CSV table of C-alpha atoms in Angstrom, one decimal:
chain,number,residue,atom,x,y,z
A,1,UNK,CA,48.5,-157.2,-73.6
A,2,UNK,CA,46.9,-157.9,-76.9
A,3,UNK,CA,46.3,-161.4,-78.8
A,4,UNK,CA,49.5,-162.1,-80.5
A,5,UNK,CA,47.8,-165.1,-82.1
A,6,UNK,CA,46.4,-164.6,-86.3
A,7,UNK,CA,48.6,-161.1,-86.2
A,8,UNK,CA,48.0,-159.7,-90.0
A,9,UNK,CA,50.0,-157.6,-92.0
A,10,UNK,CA,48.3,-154.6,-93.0
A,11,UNK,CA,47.8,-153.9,-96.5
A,12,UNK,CA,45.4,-150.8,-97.5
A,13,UNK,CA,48.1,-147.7,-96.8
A,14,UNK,CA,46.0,-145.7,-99.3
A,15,UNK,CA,49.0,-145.1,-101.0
A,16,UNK,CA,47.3,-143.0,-104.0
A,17,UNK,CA,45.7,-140.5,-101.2
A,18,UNK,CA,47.6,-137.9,-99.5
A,19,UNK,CA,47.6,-137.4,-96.3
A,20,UNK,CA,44.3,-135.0,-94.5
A,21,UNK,CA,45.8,-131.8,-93.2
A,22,UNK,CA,42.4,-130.0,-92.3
A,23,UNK,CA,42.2,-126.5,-91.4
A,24,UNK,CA,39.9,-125.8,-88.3
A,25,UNK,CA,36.9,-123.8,-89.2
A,26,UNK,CA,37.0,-121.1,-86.7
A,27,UNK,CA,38.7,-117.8,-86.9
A,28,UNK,CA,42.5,-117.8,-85.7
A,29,UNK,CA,41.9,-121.0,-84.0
A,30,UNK,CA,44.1,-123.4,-86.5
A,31,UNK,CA,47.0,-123.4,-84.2
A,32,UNK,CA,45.3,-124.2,-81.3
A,33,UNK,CA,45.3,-127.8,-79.5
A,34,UNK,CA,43.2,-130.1,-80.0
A,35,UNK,CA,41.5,-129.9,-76.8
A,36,UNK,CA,41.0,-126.0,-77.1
A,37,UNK,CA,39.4,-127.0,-80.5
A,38,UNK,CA,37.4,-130.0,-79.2
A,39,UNK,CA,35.7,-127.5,-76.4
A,40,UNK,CA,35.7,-124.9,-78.9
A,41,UNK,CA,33.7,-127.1,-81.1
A,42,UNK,CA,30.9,-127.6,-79.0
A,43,UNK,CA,30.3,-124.4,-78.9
A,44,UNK,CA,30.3,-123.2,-82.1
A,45,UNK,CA,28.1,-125.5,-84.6
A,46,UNK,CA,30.5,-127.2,-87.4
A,47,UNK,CA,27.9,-126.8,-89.8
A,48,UNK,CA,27.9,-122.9,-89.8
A,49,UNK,CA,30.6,-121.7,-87.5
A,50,UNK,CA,28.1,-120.2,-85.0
A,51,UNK,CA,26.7,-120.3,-82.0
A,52,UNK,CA,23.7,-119.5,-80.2
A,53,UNK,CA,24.4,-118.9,-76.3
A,54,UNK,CA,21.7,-118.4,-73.6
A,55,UNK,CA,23.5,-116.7,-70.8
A,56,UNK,CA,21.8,-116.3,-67.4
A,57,UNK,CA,24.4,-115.6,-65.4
A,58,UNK,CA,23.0,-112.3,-64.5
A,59,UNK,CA,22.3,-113.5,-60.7
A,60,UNK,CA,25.9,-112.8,-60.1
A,61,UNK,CA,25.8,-108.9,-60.2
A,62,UNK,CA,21.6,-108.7,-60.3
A,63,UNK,CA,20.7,-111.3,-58.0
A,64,UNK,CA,17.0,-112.5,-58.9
A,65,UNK,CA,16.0,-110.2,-62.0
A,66,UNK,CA,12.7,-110.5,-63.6
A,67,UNK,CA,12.9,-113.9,-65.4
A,68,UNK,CA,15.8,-115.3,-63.2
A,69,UNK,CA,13.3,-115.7,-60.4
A,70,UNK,CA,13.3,-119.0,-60.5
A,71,UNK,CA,16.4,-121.1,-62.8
A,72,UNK,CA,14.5,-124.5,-62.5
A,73,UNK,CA,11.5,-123.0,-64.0
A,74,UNK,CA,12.6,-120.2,-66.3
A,75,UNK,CA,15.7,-121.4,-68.0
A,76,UNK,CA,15.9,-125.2,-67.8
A,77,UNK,CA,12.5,-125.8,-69.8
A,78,UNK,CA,14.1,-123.4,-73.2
A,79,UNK,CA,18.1,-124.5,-72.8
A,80,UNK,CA,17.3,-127.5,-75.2
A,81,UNK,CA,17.4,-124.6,-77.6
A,82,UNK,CA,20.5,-123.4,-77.2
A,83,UNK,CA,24.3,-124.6,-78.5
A,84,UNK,CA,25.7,-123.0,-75.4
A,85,UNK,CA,25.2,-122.1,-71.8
A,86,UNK,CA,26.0,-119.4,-70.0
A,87,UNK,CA,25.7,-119.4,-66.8
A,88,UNK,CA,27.7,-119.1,-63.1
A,89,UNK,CA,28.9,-122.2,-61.0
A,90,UNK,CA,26.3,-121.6,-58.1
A,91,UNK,CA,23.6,-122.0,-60.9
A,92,UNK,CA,24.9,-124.9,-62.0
A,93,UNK,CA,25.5,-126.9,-59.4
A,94,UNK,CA,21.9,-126.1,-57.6
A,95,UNK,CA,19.5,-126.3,-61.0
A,96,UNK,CA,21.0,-127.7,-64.2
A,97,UNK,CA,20.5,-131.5,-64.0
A,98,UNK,CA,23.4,-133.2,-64.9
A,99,UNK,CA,22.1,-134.8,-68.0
A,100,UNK,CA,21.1,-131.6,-69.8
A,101,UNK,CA,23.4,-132.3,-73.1
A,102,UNK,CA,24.9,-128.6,-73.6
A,103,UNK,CA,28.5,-127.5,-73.7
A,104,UNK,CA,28.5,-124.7,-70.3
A,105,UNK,CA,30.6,-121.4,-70.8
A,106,UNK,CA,31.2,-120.7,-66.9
A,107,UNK,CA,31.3,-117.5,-65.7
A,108,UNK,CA,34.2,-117.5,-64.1
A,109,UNK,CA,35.0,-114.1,-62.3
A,110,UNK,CA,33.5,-112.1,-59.4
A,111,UNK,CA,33.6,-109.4,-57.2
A,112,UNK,CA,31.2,-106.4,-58.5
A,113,UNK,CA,27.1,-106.5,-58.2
A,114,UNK,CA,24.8,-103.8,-59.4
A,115,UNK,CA,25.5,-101.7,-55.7
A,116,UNK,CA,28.9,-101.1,-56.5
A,117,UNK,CA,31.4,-100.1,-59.6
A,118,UNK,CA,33.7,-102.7,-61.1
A,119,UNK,CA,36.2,-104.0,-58.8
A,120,UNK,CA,39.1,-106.0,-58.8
A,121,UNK,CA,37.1,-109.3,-59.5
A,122,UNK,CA,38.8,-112.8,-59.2
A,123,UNK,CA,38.8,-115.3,-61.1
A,124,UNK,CA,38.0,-119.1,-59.8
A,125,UNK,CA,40.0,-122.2,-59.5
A,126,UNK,CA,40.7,-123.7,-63.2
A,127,UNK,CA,40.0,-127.0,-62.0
A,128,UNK,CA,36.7,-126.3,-60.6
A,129,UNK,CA,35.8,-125.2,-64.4
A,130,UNK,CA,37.4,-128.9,-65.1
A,131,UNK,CA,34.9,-130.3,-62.0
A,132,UNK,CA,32.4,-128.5,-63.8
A,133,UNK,CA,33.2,-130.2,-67.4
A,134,UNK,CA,33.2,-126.5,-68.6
A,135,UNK,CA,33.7,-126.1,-72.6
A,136,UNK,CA,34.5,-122.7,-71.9
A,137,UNK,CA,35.2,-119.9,-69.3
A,138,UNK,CA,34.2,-115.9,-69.7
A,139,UNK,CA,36.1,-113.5,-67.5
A,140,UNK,CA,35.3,-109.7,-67.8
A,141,UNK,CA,38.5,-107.2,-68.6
A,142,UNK,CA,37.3,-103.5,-67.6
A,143,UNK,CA,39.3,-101.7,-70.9
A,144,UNK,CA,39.2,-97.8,-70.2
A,145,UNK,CA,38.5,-97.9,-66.0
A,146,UNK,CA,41.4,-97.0,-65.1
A,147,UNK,CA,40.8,-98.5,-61.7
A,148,UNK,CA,40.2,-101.9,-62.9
A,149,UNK,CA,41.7,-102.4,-66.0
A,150,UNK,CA,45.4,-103.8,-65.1
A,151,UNK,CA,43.9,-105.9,-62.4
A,152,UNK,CA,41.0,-107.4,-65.3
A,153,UNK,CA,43.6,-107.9,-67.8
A,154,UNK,CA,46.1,-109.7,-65.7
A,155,UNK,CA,43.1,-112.0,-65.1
A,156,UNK,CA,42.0,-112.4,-68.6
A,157,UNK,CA,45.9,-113.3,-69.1
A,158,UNK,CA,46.6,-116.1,-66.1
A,159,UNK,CA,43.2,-117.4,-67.0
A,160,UNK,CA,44.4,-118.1,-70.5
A,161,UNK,CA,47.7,-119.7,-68.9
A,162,UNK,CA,45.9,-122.0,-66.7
A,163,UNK,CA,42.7,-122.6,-69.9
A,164,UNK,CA,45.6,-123.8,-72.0
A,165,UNK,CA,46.9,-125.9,-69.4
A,166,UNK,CA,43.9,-127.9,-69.1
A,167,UNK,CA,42.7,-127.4,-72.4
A,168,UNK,CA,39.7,-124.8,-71.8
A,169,UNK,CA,38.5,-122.1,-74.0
A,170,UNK,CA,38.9,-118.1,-72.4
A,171,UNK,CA,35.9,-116.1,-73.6
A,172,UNK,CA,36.8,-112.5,-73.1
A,173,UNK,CA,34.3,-110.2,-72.0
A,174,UNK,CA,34.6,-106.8,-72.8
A,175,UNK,CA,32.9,-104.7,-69.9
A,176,UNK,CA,31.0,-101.5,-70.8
A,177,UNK,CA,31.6,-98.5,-67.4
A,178,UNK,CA,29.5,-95.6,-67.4
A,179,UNK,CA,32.4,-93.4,-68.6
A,180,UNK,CA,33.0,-95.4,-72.0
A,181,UNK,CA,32.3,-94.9,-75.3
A,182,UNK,CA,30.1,-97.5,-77.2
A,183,UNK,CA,31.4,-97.0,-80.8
A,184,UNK,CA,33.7,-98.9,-82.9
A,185,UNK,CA,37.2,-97.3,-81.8
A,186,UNK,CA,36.7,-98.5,-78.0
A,187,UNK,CA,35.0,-101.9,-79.1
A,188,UNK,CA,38.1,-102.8,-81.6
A,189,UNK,CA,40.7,-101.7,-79.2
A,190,UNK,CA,38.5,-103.8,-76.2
A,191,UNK,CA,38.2,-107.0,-78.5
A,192,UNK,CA,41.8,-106.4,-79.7
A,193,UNK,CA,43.3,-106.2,-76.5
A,194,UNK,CA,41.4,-109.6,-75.4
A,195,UNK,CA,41.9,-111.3,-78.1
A,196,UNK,CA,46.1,-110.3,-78.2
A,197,UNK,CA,46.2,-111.4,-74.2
A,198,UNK,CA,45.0,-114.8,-75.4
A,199,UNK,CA,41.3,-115.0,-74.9
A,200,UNK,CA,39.8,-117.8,-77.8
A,201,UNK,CA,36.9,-115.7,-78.1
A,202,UNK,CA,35.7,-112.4,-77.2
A,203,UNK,CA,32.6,-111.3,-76.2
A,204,UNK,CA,31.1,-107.4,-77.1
A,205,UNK,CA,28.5,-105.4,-78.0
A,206,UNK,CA,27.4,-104.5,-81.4
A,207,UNK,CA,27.7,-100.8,-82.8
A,208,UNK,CA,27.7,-98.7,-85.6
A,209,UNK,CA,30.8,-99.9,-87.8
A,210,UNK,CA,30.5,-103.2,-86.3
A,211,UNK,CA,32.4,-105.1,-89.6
A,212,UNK,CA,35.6,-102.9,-88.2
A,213,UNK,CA,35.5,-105.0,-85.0
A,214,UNK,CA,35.3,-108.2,-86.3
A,215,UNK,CA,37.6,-107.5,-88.7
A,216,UNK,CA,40.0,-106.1,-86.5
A,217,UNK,CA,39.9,-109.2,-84.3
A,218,UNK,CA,41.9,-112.3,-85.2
A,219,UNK,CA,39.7,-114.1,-83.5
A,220,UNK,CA,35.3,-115.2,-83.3
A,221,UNK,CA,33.0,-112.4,-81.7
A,222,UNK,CA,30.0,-112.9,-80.0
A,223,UNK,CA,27.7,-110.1,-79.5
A,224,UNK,CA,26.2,-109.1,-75.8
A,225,UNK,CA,22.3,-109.2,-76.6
A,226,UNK,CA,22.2,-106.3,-73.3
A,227,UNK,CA,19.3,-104.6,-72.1
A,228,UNK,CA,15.6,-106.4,-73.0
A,229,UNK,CA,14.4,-105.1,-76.8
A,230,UNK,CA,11.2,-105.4,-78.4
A,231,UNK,CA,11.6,-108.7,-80.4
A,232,UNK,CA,11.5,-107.5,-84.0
A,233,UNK,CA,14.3,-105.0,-82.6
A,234,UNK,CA,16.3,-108.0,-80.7
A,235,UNK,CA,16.6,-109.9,-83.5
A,236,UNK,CA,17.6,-107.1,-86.2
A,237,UNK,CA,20.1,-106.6,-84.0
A,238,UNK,CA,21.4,-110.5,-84.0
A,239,UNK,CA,20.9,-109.9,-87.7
A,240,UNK,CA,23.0,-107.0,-87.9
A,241,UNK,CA,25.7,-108.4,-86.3
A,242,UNK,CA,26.1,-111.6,-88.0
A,243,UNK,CA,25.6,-110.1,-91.2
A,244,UNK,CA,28.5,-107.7,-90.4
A,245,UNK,CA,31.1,-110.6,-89.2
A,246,UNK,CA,29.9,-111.8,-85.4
A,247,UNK,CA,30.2,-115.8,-84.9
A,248,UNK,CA,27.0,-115.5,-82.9
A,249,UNK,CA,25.0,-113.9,-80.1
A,250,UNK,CA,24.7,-114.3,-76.3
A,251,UNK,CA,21.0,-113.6,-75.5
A,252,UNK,CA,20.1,-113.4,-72.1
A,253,UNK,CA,17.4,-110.8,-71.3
A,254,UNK,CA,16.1,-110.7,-74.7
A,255,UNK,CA,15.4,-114.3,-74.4
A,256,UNK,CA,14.2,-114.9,-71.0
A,257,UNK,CA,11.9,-111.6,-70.1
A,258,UNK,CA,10.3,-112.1,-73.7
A,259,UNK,CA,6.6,-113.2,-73.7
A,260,UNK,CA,7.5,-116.6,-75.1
A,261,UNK,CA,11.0,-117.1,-74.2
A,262,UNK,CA,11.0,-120.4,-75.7
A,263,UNK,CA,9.6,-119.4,-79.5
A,264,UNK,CA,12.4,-116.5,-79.0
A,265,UNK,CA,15.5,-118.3,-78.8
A,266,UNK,CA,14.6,-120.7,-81.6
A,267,UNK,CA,13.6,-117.2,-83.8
A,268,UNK,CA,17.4,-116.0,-82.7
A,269,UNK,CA,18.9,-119.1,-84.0
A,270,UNK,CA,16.7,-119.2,-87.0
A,271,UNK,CA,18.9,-115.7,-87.9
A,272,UNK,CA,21.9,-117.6,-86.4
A,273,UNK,CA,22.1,-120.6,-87.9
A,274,UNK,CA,19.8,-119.9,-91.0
A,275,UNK,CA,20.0,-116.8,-92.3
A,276,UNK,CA,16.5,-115.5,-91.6
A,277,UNK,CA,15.9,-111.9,-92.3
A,278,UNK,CA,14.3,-110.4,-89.1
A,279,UNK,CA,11.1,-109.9,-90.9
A,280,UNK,CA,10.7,-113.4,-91.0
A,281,UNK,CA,12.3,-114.4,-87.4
A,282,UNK,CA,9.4,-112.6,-86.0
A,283,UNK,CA,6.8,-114.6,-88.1
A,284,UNK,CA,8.6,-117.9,-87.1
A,285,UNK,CA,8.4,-116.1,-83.3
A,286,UNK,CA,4.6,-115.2,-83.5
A,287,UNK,CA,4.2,-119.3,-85.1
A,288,UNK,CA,5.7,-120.9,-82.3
A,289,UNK,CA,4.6,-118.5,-79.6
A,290,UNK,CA,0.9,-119.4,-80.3
């Protein structure tokens, strides 16, 4: 119980102010709980609305690909770099040292590796993501397989359920099959179908028409970086997509199978976070790499 004694009135009420009634500076996210936003927050820089997220979480479906030989040595040293994590709970558990200061986005469903189509993945146990101290989840949703697409979206939707219960982000990740188109119609109707089953953010790949996308989605968009680029390429096409309305990019390959993974991510964020033209990303990529 507190000290009753030398209890004071209080006086400053700020009377002449009105009262603070701050709008949350992410896309659709106003209405969201303060949890959500907190999480949400960590993700996504105040300062610029964006984020920068290094996702290695390819082990799940690729097993050891060529710079995820080895997580300890390949990914710890260049995370400082990053606003965001991506990665699955295996990964985490076995080679991220605790004390590494960055928010994790867990990959959170399974069931499908490169020997096989997409399958009915599941999605983990909420409260190992809360275990984890996860400031986001990403679950895939197969849009257009018409084997997988009612089981992906009924996962996408419980997992927003059970995120909102415990005050976790859903990143949606829109899955690309070998039958489906990669243009603006499928990737507005993918995003839009996330995004309306509750996911906070949505994850896709950028296209020609991009701006229709992110305009069409009432909520942030983070672009898949996908298969490795040459750099200058890599990081016109983190340009492109900001330019045109992403909130940021999730670089994975592009990152970690460049020749100086480290000098790359901080290039990518330079067009991130700073508006760098990708003329001059690649200088600030050839700087640091030497």
């Amino acid at each position: 119980m507190a000290d009753l004694d030398d209890l004071r009135d209080g006086k400053d009420f700020g009377l002449d102010k009105p009262a603070r009634n701050k709008s949350f500076y992410l896309k659709g996210s106003d209405n969201l709980d303060w949890g959500l936003k907190k999480r949400l927050g960590r993700i996504f820089r105040p300062s610029t609305g964006r984020t920068v997220m290094l996702a290695f979480d390819h082990g799940f479906i690729m097993g050891p690909t060529s710079g995820l030989e080895r997580i300890d040595l390949n990914i710890v040293p260049i995370a400082q770099y990053a606003d965001c994590l991506m990665a699955c709970r295996g990964s985490m558990r076995s080679m991220l040292p605790p004390e590494l200061d960055k928010p994790l986005c867990l990959r959170a469903d399974a069931g499908s590796t490169i020997l096989t189509e997409l399958n009915h993945n599941c999605v983990i146990d909420m409260e190992d993501a809360v275990r984890l101290d996860a400031s986001a989840i990403a679950v895939m949703v197969g849009i257009g397989d018409a084997a997988t697409e009612a089981s992906t979206v009924a996962n996408l939707y419980n997992a927003v359920d059970k995120g909102n219960r415990f005050g976790i982000p859903v990143l949606g990740v829109t899955a690309v099959g070998k039958n489906m188109v990669r243009d603006a119609k499928y990737f507005s109707l993918a995003a839009r179908v996330c995004a309306e089953n509750g996911a906070h953010v949505v994850k896709t790949y950028y296209c020609d028409g991009f701006e229709q996308v992110t305009a069409a989605c009432p909520v942030p968009i983070v672009i898949a970086g996908g298969k490795k680029l040459p750099e200058l390429e890599a990081l016109e096409l983190a340009y492109k997509a900001i330019d045109q309305g992403a909130a940021g990019v999730d670089m994975g390959r592009n990152v970690f199978q460049s020749e100086s993974p480290a000098a790359m991510i901080q290039a990518v964020s330079g067009v991130v976070h700073n508006g760098l033209k990708p003329a001059a990303a690649l200088e600030l990529y050839r700087d640091l790499k030497h």
